[in-house]
Short mmCIF file of C-alpha atoms in Angstrom, two decimals:
data_model
loop_
_atom_site.label_atom_id
_atom_site.label_comp_id
_atom_site.label_asym_id
_atom_site.label_seq_id
_atom_site.Cartn_x
_atom_site.Cartn_y
_atom_site.Cartn_z
CA MET A 42 0.21 -0.07 -0.16
CA ALA A 43 1.70 3.64 -0.81
CA GLN A 44 2.00 6.13 1.94
CA GLU A 45 -0.24 9.32 0.76
CA ASN A 46 1.26 12.58 2.02
CA MET A 47 -0.54 14.86 4.30
CA GLY A 48 -1.84 17.44 1.11
CA ASN A 49 -4.10 14.73 -0.04
CA TRP A 50 -5.70 13.83 3.30
CA MET A 51 -6.04 17.22 3.63
CA GLU A 52 -7.55 17.60 -0.01
CA TYR A 53 -10.11 15.13 1.19
CA ALA A 54 -10.90 16.54 4.23
CA ARG A 55 -11.76 19.74 2.30
CA GLU A 56 -13.64 18.01 -0.11
CA TYR A 57 -15.92 16.10 2.50
CA ALA A 58 -16.43 19.10 4.48
CA LYS A 59 -17.36 21.31 1.22
CA SER A 60 -19.88 18.06 -0.25
CA GLN A 61 -21.49 18.22 3.06
CA ARG A 62 -22.17 22.18 3.00
CA GLU A 63 -23.43 21.37 -0.53
CA MET A 64 -25.94 18.88 0.09
CA GLY A 65 -27.60 21.32 3.27
CA ILE A 66 -26.24 19.03 5.90
CA GLU A 67 -26.88 20.78 9.82
CA LYS A 68 -24.57 18.56 11.92
CA TRP A 69 -26.24 18.42 15.75
CA VAL A 70 -25.26 16.10 18.23
CA CYS A 71 -27.30 14.48 20.77
CA ILE A 72 -25.89 13.97 24.31
CA THR A 73 -27.34 12.06 27.19
CA ILE A 74 -26.50 11.78 30.63
CA GLU A 75 -28.09 8.41 31.98
CA TYR A 76 -27.47 6.02 34.33
CA ARG A 77 -28.70 1.87 34.42
CA THR A 78 -30.64 0.74 37.83
CA MET A 79 -30.27 -3.11 38.40
CA GLU A 80 -33.38 -4.22 36.13
CA ARG A 81 -31.11 -2.55 33.08
CA GLU A 82 -33.57 0.18 32.51
CA ARG A 83 -32.33 3.75 31.58
CA VAL A 84 -32.53 6.34 33.66
CA ILE A 85 -32.14 9.81 31.92
CA LEU A 86 -30.45 12.62 33.76
CA PHE A 87 -30.12 15.28 31.63
CA ARG A 88 -30.00 15.47 28.12
CA TYR A 89 -28.70 18.25 25.36
CA ASP A 90 -29.73 18.59 21.66
CA LEU A 91 -27.13 21.42 20.11
CA PRO A 92 -25.39 22.37 16.98
CA ARG A 93 -22.18 20.60 16.85
CA ASP A 94 -20.16 23.64 16.25
CA ILE A 95 -21.38 24.90 19.83
CA TYR A 96 -20.63 21.61 21.59
CA GLU A 97 -17.13 21.51 20.52
CA ARG A 98 -16.74 25.12 21.67
CA ARG A 99 -18.64 24.36 24.57
CA GLN A 100 -17.38 21.01 25.79
CA TRP A 101 -16.53 22.38 29.30
CA VAL A 102 -20.29 22.40 29.83
CA VAL A 103 -21.37 18.90 29.15
CA ARG A 104 -17.81 17.99 31.08
CA TRP A 105 -19.57 19.52 34.50
CA ARG A 106 -22.61 18.70 34.30
CA HIS A 107 -20.89 14.91 34.37
CA ALA A 108 -19.16 15.83 37.18
CA ARG A 109 -22.07 17.66 39.05
CA LEU A 110 -24.25 14.19 38.38
CA LEU A 111 -21.61 12.36 39.53
CA CYS A 112 -21.21 13.70 42.76
CA GLN A 113 -25.17 13.76 43.01
CA TYR A 114 -25.56 10.18 41.94
CA PRO A 115 -22.50 8.48 43.57
CA LYS A 116 -23.77 5.10 43.63
CA GLU A 117 -24.57 4.63 40.16
CA ASN A 118 -22.30 4.20 37.21
CA VAL A 119 -23.36 7.28 35.45
CA GLN A 120 -22.22 7.67 31.62
CA THR A 121 -22.74 10.18 28.67
CA TYR A 122 -23.80 9.17 25.00
CA PHE A 123 -23.15 11.03 22.32
CA SER A 124 -25.16 11.14 18.82
CA TYR A 125 -24.33 12.88 15.90
CA TYR A 126 -27.24 13.58 12.90
CA ASP A 127 -28.51 15.47 10.73
CA ARG A 128 -30.96 18.08 12.21
CA ARG A 129 -32.47 18.55 8.47
CA THR A 130 -33.20 14.88 7.63
CA GLY A 131 -32.86 13.06 11.57
CA LEU A 132 -30.05 10.78 10.15
CA GLY A 133 -27.31 9.60 11.84
CA MET A 134 -24.18 11.31 10.96
CA ASP A 135 -21.81 8.71 12.91
CA PHE A 136 -18.80 6.81 10.98
CA GLY A 137 -20.38 4.28 8.16
CA SER A 138 -23.74 5.73 8.24
CA ALA A 139 -25.42 6.57 5.02
CA LEU A 140 -25.13 10.40 4.81
CA SER A 141 -21.50 10.23 6.01
CA ARG A 142 -21.01 7.72 3.04
CA LEU A 143 -22.90 10.04 0.51
CA SER A 144 -20.50 12.82 1.16
CA ALA A 145 -17.51 10.65 1.10
CA ALA A 146 -18.29 9.39 -2.23
CA LYS A 147 -19.46 12.83 -3.48
CA ALA A 148 -15.70 13.99 -2.05
CA GLN A 149 -13.87 11.27 -3.68
CA ILE A 150 -15.94 11.83 -6.97
CA THR A 151 -14.76 15.26 -6.84
CA ILE A 152 -11.32 14.88 -6.13
CA ALA A 153 -11.08 11.93 -9.10
CA VAL A 154 -12.58 14.57 -11.52
CA ARG A 155 -10.19 17.07 -10.89
CA LYS A 156 -7.26 14.47 -10.84
CA GLU A 157 -8.81 13.48 -14.74
CA GLN A 158 -8.59 17.49 -15.92
CA GLU A 159 -5.29 17.55 -14.37
CA TYR A 160 -4.13 14.32 -16.27
CA VAL A 161 -5.95 15.46 -19.44
CA GLU A 162 -4.27 18.90 -19.54
CA TYR A 163 -0.66 17.70 -18.45
CA GLN A 164 -1.06 14.86 -21.38
CA ARG A 165 -2.08 17.81 -24.08
CA GLN A 166 0.87 20.03 -23.41
CA ASN A 167 3.72 17.67 -22.69
CA ASN A 168 2.65 14.87 -24.94
CA LEU A 169 2.35 15.50 -28.74
CA PHE A 170 1.19 11.96 -29.50
CA PHE A 171 -1.54 12.02 -26.74
CA ASN A 172 -4.99 11.06 -28.21
CA GLU A 173 -7.48 11.16 -25.25
CA ASN A 174 -9.64 8.29 -26.69
CA ASP A 175 -6.77 5.85 -27.34
CA ASP A 176 -5.09 6.43 -23.93
CA GLU A 177 -5.51 3.07 -21.90
CA GLN A 178 -4.54 4.72 -18.68
CA LEU A 179 -7.41 7.70 -18.92
CA ALA A 180 -10.03 4.83 -20.04
CA LYS A 181 -9.78 2.29 -17.03
CA PHE A 182 -9.83 5.53 -14.86
CA ARG A 183 -13.24 6.77 -16.52
CA ARG A 184 -14.57 2.86 -15.93
CA LYS A 185 -13.50 3.71 -12.21
CA LEU A 186 -14.89 6.90 -12.00
CA GLN A 187 -18.39 6.02 -13.96
CA THR A 188 -18.50 3.25 -11.40
CA LYS A 189 -18.53 5.29 -8.45
CA ILE A 190 -21.06 7.72 -10.02
CA GLU A 191 -23.54 5.03 -10.19
CA LYS A 192 -22.49 3.97 -6.60
CA TYR A 193 -22.80 7.52 -5.65
CA ALA A 194 -26.40 7.69 -7.21
CA GLU A 195 -27.08 4.22 -5.61
CA LEU A 196 -26.15 5.60 -2.10
CA GLU A 197 -28.56 8.94 -2.72
CA ARG A 198 -31.66 6.74 -3.28
CA GLU A 199 -30.64 5.12 -0.44
CA VAL A 200 -30.81 8.42 1.60
CA VAL A 201 -34.09 10.01 0.10
CA LEU A 202 -35.74 6.26 0.91
CA SER A 203 -34.37 6.51 4.32
CA VAL A 204 -35.33 9.92 5.17
CA GLN A 205 -38.76 9.34 3.93
CA LYS A 206 -38.99 6.49 6.15
CA ALA A 207 -38.10 8.70 8.62
CA ARG A 208 -40.55 11.09 8.20
CA LEU A 209 -43.36 8.37 8.03
#
């Protein structure tokens, strides 16, 4: 496996964030502080539902609340749980979720299209005998790109169906 440089990773991260903005994903976090009884029933002590960027700036509030509830319920095993979701659709944003995979696929397609354009432009300028229709490497790349685009369309349909199910 080839080692990737940091620039590739940063490019992917930028494209991932851009794809989420373009899709209108509103990142929210649901924070639940709870404990379980001896009968395994959940007792919710406190619940936050707020935008993720506010949570990232005000994490101390959650830690403070958790510490305070630990002091109030010393005999209980007080736990804090986090779940990330898109406010607009109500779908989860955890790793491997449909929205996360859709954003990642869109970012990968954008990067691949840019790489294809750079390759074609470079070959046109520096290769006198370059023929776009006969280039095997370019044809193979375009087939893979087409496969990614088809998978993206399939994921998009999956997300739309999930949203429709969630709203019913």
